[in-house]
Coordinates of C-alpha atoms in Angstrom, one line a residue:
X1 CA 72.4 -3.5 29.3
X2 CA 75.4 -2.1 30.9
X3 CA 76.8 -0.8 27.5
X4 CA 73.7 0.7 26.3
X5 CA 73.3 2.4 29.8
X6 CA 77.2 3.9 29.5
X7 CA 76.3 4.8 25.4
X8 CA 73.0 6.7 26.6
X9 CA 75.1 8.6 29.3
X10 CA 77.8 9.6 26.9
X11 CA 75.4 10.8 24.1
X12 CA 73.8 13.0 26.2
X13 CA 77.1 14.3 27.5
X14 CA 78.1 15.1 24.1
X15 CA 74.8 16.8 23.8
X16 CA 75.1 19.1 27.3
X17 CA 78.6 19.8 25.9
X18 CA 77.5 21.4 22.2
X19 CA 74.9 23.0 24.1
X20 CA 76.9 24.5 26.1
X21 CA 80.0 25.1 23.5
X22 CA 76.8 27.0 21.5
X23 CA 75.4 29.1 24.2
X24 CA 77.4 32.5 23.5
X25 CA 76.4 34.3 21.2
X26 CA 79.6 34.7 18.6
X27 CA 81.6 38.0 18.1
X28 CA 83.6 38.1 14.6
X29 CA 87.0 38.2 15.5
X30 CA 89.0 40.3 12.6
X31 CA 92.3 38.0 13.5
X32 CA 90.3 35.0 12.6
X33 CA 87.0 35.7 10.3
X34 CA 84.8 32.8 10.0
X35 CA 86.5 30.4 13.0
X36 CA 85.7 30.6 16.3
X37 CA 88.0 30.0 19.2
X38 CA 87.1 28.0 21.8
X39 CA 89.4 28.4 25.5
X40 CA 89.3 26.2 28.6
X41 CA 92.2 26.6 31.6
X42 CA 94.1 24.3 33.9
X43 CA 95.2 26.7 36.8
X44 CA 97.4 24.6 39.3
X45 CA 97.9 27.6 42.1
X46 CA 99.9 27.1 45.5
X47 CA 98.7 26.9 48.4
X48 CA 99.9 29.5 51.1
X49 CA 100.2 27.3 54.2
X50 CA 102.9 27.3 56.1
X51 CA 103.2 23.4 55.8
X52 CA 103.3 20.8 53.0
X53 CA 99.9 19.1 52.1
X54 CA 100.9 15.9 54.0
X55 CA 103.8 15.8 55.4
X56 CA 105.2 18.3 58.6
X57 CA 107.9 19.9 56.7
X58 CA 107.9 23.7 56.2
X59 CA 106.8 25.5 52.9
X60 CA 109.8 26.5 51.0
X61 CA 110.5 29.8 48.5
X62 CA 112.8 31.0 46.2
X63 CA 115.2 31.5 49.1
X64 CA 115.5 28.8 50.6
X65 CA 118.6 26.0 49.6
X66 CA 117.9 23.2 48.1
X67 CA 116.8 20.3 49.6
X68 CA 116.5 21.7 53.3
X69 CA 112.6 21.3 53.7
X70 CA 112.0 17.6 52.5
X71 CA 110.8 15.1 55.3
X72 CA 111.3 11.2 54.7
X73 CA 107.8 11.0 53.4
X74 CA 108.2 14.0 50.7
X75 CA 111.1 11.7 49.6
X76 CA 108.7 8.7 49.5
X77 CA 111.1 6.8 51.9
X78 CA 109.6 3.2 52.6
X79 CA 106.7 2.7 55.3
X80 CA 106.6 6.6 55.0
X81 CA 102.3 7.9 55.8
X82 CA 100.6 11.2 54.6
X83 CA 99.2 13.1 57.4
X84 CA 96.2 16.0 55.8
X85 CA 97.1 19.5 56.5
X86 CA 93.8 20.9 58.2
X87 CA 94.7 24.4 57.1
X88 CA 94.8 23.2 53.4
X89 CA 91.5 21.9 53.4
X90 CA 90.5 25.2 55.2
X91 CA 91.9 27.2 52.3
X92 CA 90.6 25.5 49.6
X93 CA 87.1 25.6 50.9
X94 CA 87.8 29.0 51.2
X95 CA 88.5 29.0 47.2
X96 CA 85.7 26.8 46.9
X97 CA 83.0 29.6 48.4
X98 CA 84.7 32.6 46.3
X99 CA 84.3 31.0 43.1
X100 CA 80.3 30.1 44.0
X101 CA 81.1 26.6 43.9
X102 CA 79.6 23.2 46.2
X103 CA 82.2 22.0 48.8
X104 CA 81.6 18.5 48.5
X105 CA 80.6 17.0 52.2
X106 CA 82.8 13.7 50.6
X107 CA 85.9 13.9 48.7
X108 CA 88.7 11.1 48.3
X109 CA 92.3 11.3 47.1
X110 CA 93.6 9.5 44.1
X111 CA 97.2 8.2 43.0
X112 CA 98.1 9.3 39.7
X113 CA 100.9 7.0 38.4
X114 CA 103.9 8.3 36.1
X115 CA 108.0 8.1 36.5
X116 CA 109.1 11.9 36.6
X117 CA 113.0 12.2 38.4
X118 CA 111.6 15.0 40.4
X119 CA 108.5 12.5 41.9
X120 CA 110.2 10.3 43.8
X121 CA 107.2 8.4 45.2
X122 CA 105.9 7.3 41.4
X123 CA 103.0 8.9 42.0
X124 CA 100.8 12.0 42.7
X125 CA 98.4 12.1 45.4
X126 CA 95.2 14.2 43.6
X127 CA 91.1 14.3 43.5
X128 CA 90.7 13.3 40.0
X129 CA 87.1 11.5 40.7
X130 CA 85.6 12.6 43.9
X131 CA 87.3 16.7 43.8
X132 CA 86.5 19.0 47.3
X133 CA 84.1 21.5 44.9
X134 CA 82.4 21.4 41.9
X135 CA 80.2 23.3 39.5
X136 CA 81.3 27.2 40.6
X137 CA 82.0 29.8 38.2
X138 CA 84.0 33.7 38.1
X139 CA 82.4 36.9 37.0
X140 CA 84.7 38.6 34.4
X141 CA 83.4 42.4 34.7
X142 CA 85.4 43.4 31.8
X143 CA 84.0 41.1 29.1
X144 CA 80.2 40.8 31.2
X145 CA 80.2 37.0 31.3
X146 CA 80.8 34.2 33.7
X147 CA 83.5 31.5 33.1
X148 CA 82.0 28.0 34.8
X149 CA 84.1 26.2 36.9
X150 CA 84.1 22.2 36.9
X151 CA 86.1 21.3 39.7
X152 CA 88.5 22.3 42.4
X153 CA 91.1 20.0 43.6
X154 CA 93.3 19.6 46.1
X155 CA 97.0 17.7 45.2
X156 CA 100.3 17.6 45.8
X157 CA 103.1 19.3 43.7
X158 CA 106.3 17.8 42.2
X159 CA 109.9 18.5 43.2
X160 CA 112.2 20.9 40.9
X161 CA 114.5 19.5 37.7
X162 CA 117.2 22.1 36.9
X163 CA 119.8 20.8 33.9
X164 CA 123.1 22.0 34.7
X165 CA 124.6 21.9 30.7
X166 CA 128.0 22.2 32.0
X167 CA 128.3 19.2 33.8
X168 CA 125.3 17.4 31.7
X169 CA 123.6 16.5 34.9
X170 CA 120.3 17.3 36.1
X171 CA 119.8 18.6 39.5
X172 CA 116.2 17.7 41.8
X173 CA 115.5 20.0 44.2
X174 CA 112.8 18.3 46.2
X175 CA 112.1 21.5 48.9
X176 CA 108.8 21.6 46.3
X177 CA 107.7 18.3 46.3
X178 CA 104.9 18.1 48.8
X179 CA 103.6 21.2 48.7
X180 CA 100.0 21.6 48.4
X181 CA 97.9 22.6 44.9
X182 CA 94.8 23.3 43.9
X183 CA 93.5 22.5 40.2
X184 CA 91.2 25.3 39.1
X185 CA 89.1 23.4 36.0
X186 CA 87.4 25.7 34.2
X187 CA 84.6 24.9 31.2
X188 CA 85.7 25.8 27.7
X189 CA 83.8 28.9 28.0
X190 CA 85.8 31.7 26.7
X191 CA 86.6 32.9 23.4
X192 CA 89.7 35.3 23.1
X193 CA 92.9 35.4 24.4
X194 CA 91.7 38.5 26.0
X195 CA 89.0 36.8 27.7
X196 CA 91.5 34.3 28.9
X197 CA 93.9 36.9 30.2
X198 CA 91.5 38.6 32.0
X199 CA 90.3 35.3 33.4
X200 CA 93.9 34.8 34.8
X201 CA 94.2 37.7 36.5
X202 CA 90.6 38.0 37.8
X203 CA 91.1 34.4 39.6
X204 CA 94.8 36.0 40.6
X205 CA 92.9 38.9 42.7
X206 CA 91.0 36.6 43.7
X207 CA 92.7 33.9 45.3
X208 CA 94.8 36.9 47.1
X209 CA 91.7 38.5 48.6
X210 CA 91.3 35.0 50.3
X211 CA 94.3 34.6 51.3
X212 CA 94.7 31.1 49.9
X213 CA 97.3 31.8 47.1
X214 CA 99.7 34.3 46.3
X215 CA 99.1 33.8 42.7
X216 CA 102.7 34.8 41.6
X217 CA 103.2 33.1 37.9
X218 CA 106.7 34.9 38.0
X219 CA 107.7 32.4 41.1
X220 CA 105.7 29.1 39.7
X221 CA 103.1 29.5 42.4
X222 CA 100.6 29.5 39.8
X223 CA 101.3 27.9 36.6
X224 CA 98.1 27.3 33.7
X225 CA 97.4 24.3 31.1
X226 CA 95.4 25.7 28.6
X227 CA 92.8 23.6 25.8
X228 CA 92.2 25.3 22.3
X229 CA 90.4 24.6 19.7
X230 CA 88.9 26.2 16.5
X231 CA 85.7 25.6 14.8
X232 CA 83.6 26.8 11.8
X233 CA 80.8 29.6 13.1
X234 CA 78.2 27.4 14.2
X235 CA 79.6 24.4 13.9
X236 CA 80.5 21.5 16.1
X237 CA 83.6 21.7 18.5
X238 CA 86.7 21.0 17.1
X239 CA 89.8 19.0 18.1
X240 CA 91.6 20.6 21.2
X241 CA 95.4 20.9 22.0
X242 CA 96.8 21.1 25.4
X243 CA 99.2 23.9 25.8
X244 CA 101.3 23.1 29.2
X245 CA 103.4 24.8 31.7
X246 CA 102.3 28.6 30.9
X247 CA 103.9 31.2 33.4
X248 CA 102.7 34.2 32.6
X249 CA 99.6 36.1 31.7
X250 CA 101.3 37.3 28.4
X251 CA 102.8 34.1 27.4
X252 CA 99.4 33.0 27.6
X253 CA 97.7 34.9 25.8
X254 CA 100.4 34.7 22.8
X255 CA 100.4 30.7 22.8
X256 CA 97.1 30.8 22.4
X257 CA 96.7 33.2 19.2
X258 CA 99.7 31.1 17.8
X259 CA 97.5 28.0 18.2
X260 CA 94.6 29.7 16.9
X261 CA 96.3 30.3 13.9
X262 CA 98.1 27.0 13.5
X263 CA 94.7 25.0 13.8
X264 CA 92.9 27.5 11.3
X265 CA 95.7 27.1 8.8
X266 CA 96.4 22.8 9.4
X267 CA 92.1 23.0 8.8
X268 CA 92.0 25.3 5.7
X269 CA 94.5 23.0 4.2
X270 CA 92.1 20.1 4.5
X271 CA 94.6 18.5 7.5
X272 CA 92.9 17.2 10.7
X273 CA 93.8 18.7 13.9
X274 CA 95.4 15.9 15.7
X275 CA 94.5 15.9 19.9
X276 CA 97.7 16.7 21.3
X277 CA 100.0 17.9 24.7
X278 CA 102.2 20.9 23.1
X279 CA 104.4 23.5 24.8
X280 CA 105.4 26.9 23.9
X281 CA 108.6 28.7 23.0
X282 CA 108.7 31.8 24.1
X283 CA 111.7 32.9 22.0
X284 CA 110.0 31.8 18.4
X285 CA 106.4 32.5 20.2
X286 CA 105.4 29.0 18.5
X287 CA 103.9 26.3 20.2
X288 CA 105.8 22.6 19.4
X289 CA 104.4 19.2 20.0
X290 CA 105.2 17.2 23.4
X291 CA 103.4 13.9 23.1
X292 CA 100.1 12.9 21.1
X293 CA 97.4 11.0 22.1
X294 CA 98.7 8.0 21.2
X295 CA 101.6 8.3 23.0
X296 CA 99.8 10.1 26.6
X297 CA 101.1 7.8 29.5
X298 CA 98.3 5.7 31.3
X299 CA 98.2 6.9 34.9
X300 CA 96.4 4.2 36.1
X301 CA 94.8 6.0 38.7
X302 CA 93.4 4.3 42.0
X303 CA 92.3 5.5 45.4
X304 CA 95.1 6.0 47.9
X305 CA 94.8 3.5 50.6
X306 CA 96.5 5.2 52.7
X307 CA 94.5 8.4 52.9
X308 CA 90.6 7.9 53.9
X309 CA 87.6 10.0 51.9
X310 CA 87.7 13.8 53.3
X311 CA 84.1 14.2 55.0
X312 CA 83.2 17.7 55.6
X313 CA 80.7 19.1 57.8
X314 CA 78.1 21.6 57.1
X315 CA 78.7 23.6 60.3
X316 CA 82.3 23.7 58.9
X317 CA 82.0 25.2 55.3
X318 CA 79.3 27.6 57.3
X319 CA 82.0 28.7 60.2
X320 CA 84.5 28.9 57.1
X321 CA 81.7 31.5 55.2
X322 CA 80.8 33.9 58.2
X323 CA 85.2 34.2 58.6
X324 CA 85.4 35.1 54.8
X325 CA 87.1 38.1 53.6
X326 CA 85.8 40.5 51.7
X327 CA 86.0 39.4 48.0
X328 CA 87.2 41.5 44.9
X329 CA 83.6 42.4 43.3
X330 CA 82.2 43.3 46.9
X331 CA 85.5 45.6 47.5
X332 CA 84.3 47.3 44.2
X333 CA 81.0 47.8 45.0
X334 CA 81.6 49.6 48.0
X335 CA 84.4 51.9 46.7
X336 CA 82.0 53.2 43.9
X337 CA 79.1 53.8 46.9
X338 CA 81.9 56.0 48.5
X339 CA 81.7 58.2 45.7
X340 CA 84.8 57.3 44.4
X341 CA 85.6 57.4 39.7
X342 CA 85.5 54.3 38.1
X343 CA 89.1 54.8 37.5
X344 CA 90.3 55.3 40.5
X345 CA 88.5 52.1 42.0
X346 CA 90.5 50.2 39.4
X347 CA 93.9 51.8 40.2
X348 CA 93.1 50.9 43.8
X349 CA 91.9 47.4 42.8
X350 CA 95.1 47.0 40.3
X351 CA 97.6 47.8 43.1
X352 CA 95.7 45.7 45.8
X353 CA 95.9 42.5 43.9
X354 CA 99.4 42.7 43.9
X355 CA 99.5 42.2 47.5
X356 CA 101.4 40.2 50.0
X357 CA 99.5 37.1 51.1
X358 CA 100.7 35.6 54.3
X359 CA 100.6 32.1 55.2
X360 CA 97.4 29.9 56.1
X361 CA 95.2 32.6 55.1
X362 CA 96.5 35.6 56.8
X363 CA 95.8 38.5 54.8
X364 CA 98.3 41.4 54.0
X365 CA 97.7 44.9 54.0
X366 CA 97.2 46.2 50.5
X367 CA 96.2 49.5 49.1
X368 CA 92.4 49.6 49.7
X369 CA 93.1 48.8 53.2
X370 CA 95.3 51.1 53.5
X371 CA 92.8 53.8 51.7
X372 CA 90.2 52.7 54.2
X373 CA 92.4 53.7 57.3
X374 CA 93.3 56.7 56.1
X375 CA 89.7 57.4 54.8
X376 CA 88.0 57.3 57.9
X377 CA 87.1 60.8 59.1
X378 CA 88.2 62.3 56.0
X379 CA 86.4 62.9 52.2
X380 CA 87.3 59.5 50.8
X381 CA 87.7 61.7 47.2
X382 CA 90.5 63.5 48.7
X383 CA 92.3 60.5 50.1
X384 CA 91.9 58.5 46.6
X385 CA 93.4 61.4 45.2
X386 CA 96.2 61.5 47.4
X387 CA 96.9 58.2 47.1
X388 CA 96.4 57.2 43.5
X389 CA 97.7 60.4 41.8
X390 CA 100.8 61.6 44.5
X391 CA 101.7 59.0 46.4
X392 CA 101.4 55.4 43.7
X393 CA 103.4 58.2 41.4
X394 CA 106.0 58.9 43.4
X395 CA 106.5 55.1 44.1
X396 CA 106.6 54.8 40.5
X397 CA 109.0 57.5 40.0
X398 CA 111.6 55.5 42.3
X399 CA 110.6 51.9 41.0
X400 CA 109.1 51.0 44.2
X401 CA 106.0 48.9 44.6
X402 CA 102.9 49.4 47.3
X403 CA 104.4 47.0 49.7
X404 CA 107.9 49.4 49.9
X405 CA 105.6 52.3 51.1
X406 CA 107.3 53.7 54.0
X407 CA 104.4 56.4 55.1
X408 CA 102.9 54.7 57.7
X409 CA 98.6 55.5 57.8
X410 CA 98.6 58.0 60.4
X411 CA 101.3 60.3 58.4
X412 CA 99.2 60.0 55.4
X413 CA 96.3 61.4 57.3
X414 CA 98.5 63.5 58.9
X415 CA 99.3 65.4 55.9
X416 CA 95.7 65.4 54.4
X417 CA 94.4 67.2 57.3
X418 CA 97.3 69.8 56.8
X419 CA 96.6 71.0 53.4
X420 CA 92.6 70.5 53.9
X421 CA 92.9 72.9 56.8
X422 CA 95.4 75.0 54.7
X423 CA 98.2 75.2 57.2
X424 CA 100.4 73.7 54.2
X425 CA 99.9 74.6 50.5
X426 CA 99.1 71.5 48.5
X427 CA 102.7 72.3 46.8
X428 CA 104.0 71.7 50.4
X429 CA 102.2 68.7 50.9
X430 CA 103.7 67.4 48.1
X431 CA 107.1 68.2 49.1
X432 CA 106.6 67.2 52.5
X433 CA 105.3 63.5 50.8
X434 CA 108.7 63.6 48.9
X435 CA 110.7 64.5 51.9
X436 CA 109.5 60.9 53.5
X437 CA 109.7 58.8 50.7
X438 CA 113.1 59.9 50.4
X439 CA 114.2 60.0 54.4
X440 CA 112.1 56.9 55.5
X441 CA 111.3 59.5 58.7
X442 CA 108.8 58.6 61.3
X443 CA 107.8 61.7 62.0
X444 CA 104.5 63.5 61.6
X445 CA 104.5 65.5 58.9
X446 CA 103.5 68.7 61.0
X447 CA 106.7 68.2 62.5
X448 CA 108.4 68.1 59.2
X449 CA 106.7 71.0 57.6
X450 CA 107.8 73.2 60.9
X451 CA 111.5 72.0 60.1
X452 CA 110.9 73.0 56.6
X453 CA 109.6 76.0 57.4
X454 CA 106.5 75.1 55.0
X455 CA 103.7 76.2 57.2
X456 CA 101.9 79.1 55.6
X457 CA 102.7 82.3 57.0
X458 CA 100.1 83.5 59.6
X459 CA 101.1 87.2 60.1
X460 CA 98.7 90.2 58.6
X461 CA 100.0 89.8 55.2
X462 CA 103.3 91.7 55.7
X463 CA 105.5 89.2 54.2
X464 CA 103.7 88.3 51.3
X465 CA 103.4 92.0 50.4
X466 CA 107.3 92.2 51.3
X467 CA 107.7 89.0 49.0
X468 CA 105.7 90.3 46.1
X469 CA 107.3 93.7 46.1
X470 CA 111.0 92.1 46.1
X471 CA 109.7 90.0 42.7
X472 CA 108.6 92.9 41.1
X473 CA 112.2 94.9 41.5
X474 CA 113.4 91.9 40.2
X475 CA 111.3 91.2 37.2
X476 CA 111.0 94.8 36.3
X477 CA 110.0 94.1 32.1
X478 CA 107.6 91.6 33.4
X479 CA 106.5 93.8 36.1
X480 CA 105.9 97.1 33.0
X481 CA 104.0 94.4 30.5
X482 CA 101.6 93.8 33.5
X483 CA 101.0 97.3 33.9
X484 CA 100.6 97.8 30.6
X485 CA 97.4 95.4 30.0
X486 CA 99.2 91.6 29.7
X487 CA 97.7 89.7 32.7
X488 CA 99.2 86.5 31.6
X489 CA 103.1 87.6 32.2
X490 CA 102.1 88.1 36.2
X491 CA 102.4 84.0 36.0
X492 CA 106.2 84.0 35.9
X493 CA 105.8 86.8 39.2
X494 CA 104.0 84.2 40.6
X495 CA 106.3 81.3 40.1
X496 CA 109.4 83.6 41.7
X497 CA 107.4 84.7 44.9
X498 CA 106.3 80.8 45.4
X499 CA 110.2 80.5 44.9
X500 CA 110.9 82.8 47.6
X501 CA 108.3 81.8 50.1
X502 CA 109.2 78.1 49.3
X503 CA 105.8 76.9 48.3
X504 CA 104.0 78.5 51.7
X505 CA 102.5 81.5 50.3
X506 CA 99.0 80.6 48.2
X507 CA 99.5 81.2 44.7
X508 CA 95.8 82.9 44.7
X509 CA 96.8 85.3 47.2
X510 CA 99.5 86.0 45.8
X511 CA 98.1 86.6 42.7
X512 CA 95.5 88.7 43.8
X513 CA 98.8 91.0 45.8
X514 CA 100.4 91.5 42.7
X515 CA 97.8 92.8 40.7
X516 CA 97.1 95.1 43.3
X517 CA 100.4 96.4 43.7
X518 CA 100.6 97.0 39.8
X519 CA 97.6 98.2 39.3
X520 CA 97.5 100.7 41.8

C-alpha cells in the first residue's frame, strides 16, 4: 500500500513537471533549430550580516588575512554549539517577500554529509527538506515572463582551498567557513542563455535593493549552479547536466550555449545524454565532466540535533513587510510617473544596482537616491539629465564608478538652480561640474563660478558688444563672408567671443549682437 501510494505521488509529479516544462509557448532559436533548451539555476548568494550564520565571529572580505575570523565552532572543534544569527533569518525573509514567496512559519536545518579539506566539521548545516520559503517567483521585464522559484534556503558556506603549485600544498583559509547562504532554487523555466542572464542580474538588483546581499559574482558572494537540458520541440524533457561554480554573468551565459550544443550534437549522433556534475573552462569556453551519477557522493542527510525547527511568527514576517524597502519594479514605476524616458530610468536603474550594500540590511545610497534628493523642488527631467548625460559621463571619462562621486547632493542642486536661473551658461555649469570632479572641493558651486569668473555678465550689454566687436577685428575674412550673405561662417565668431568671455556670454545673444553689428 505504501509503494503504490509513493508510485501514485511520483507519477503525478512527473505529470505537474511536463506540464509545466510545456507551458511556454516555444520561440525557434536560429542557434539551435528544432531543440529546445531548457534552463534551471542554483544561486548560492551571501548574506550581508555582519556575523557568521552560527557562530559570533565577524564576516570576513577580500581584505582581511587569512584565518583571523574563525571561532572554535567555524573550525568544528569538539563540544563546539551553533548559535542562529537573528539578523540572518531577518534577511532572508526579507528575500523571501521580494521574490513573492511563503515564509514558512516552520523550517528545520539539515546536515549534509561529504569530506571537503576546506569543511572541517564533515558537514554542512542546510534546509534541504523543510526550506524558510517556497513557491515565489521574479518578474523578468525584458523577456515579459516570470521565472518560479521552488525554495529559499538558508546554510552555511565552506572555507577557501587555494593550491600554491610552487610548494605543491594546498592552503584553507577558513575566514569563509561559516558564513551565511541562501540557495535561490529556481524551476527550469527559462529558455535562452539570455533569459538566464537577465535572470541573474534581475535577482542581483534585487537582492541589493533589500539589502540582504551584495550580489558581487566578481568577489564569490554569489556564485550559480546551472541545469540544462535539450529536447525535441514538443517533446518530453531531456536528460539535464549540472554546470557548477559559475562566477559571472557571462561565463554563464557561454557554458550554457556550449552545453546546448554539446547535448544537441551527443543526441543527433544517436548517444544518450548521460545526467552529470560538469564544470566550465573558461579558457577553451568548453564545459568538462566532474563526477556522473553514478559516482555523486551520498550525503546522507539528517536533521541537526543540535539546532531545533526555526518557528516563525506571523506578526514577524508582517513587521519585516511594513520595514521593506522599496523594490526594483516599484522604483521603476515611479520614475516613469515622474515623467522621466524609458532610457533614462534604465541608466538610473543600471547604475543603482551596482550599489554598496551595508551589513544586516543597511542600505547604501545609490543613484536613484541620490536623483531623488536632488529632484525635490526641481523638474526631475532636468535633474535626470544632469545626472545621466554630464555627470555618470564624466565619471566614466575618469574610470570612476557612482560610489566615487565626490559632488555631494546639495552641490548638484546647487548647480541646477544656477544654470536654470541663467546666472551660469550651461557651458559653465559644465565646467564648473568638471572643476569638482577634478578638485574634490566642498564648496558650492556659486562660490566656484564667482572664482571662475563664470557668472554671466549683468551690465547693459557693454561687454558683450565690446567682446563681439574685438572678434570681428580679428576674424576680418569671416567677418566680410557674413556680410556678404553666408550666415553660417558667424559660427566660428561665435565660438571666439564664447572664448573670450569664457563660456559666460549666451551664445544666442551673442549671436543675435553679431549679426547686428554686421548687418548694420
Amino acid at each position: 500500500m505504501l509503494v503504490y501510494g509513493r508510485a501514485r505521488f511520483l507519477t503525478r509529479a512527473l505529470v505537474r513537471a511536463r506540464n509545466a516544462h510545456t507551458a511556454r509557448t516555444h520561440k525557434d532559436d536560429s542557434r539551435w533549430p528544432g531543440w529546445e533548451l531548457v534552463v534551471g539555476i542554483e544561486v548560492h548568494a551571501q548574506i550581508k550580516s555582519r556575523r557568521k550564520l552560527f557562530s559570533e565571529a565577524l564576516s570576513s572580505d577580500m581584505t582581511s588575512s587569512p584565518n583571523t575570523h574563525v571561532s572554535a565552532f567555524d573550525a568544528a572543534f569538539p563540544g563546539t554549539l551553533p548559535r542562529l544569527n537573528p539578523k540572518c533569518v531577518e534577511l532572508g525573509v526579507r528575500t523571501a517577500i521580494a521574490l513573492n514567496a511563503q515564509v514558512q512559519r516552520r523550517s528545520a536545518f539539515d546536515r549534509k554529509h561529504y569530506f571537503y579539506a576546506d569543511l572541517p566539521s564533515g558537514y554542512q548545516i542546510t534546509q534541504q527538506y523543510a526550506p524558510i520559503a517556497r513557491n515565489g517567483h521574479l518578474r523578468l521585464e525584458k523577456d515579459g515572463i516570470a521565472v518560479r522559484i521552488k525554495q529559499v534556503q538558508l546554510e552555511q558556506d565552506t572555507g577557501k582551498s587555494t593550491f600554491l603549485p610552487r610548494n605543491r600544498l594546498t592552503a584553507i583559509d577558513l575566514n569563509r567557513a561559516g558564513m551565511g547562504l541562501m540557495e535561490i532554487v529556481s524551476e527550469p523555466d527559462m529558455r535562452s542563455p539570455e533569459e538566464a542572464g537577465n535572470y541573474v542580474r534581475t535577482l542581483q538588483a534585487l537582492l541589493r535593493s533589500v539589502g540582504s546581499s551584495d550580489g558581487n559574482m566578481e568577489q564569490g558572494s554569489l556564485r550559480c549552479d546551472v541545469n540544462v537540458s535539450v529536447n525535441r520541440i514538443g517533446g518530453p524533457p531531456g536528460t539535464r547536466c549540472e554546470i557548477k561554480n559559475l562566477n559571472s554573468v557571462k561565463n554563464m551565459m557561454v557554458a550554457i550555449t556550449c552545453e546546448a550544443f554539446r547535448q544537441i550534437a551527443l543526441l543527433e549522433r544517436g548517444i544518450p545524454v548521460t545526467q552529470e556534475t560538469r564544470g566550465f573552462d573558461e579558457e577553451k569556453a568548453e564545459t568538462y565532466s566532474l563526477r556522473s551519477k553514478e559516482d555523486a557522493p551520498d550525503y546522507r542527510y539528517m536533521p541537526d540535533p543540535n539546532i531545533p525547527p526555526l518557528l516563525i511568527d506571523q506578526h514577524y514576517i508582517d513587521a519585516i513587510r511594513r520595514r521593506m524597502p522599496e523594490l526594483p519594479d516599484a522604483t521603476r514605476a515611479r520614475l516613469l510617473n515622474q515623467g522621466l524616458s524609458q532610457r533614462d530610468v534604465e541608466v538610473l536603474m543600471d547604475v543603482d544596482s551596482g550599489r554598496e550594500v551595508g551589513y544586516d540590511g543597511e542600505l547604501g545610497r545609490g543613484a536613484v537616491a541620490y536623483f531623488d534628493q536632488v529632484s525635490r523642488g526641481r523638474d526631475p527631467k532636468v535633474v535626470v539629465n544632469w545626472i545621466t548625460h554630464e555627470l555618470l559621463g564624466q565619471l566614466a571619462f575618469r574610470n570612476e564608478t557612482f560610489k566615487e562621486n565626490p559632488i555631494s547632493v546639495e552641490q548638484m542642486g546647487n548647480l541646477i538652480d544656477l544654470v536654470h536661473s541663467q546666472k551660469v551658461t550651461g557651458t559653465s555649469g559644465k565646467t564648473i561640474l568638471r572643476h569638482i570632479l577634478d578638485t574634490r572641493t566642498p564648496e558650492l558651486p556659486t562660490r566656484i563660478g564667482e572664482d571662475l569668473q563664470l557668472v554671466l555678465v549683468s551690465d547693459d550689454g557693454t561687454s558683450l558688444e565690446n567682446w563681439c566687436r574685438d572678434a570681428i577685428a580679428a576674424l576680418p575674412r569671416e567677418a566680410e563672408a557674413v556680410r556678404q550673405g553666408n550666415v553660417n561662417v558667424v559660427n566660428k565668431i561665435i565660438g571666439r567671443v564664447m572664448k573670450t568671455s569664457r563660456g559666460t556670454a549666451k551664445a544666442q545673444d551673442v549671436r543675435a549682437t553679431l549679426l547686428k553689428l554686421l548687418q548694420s
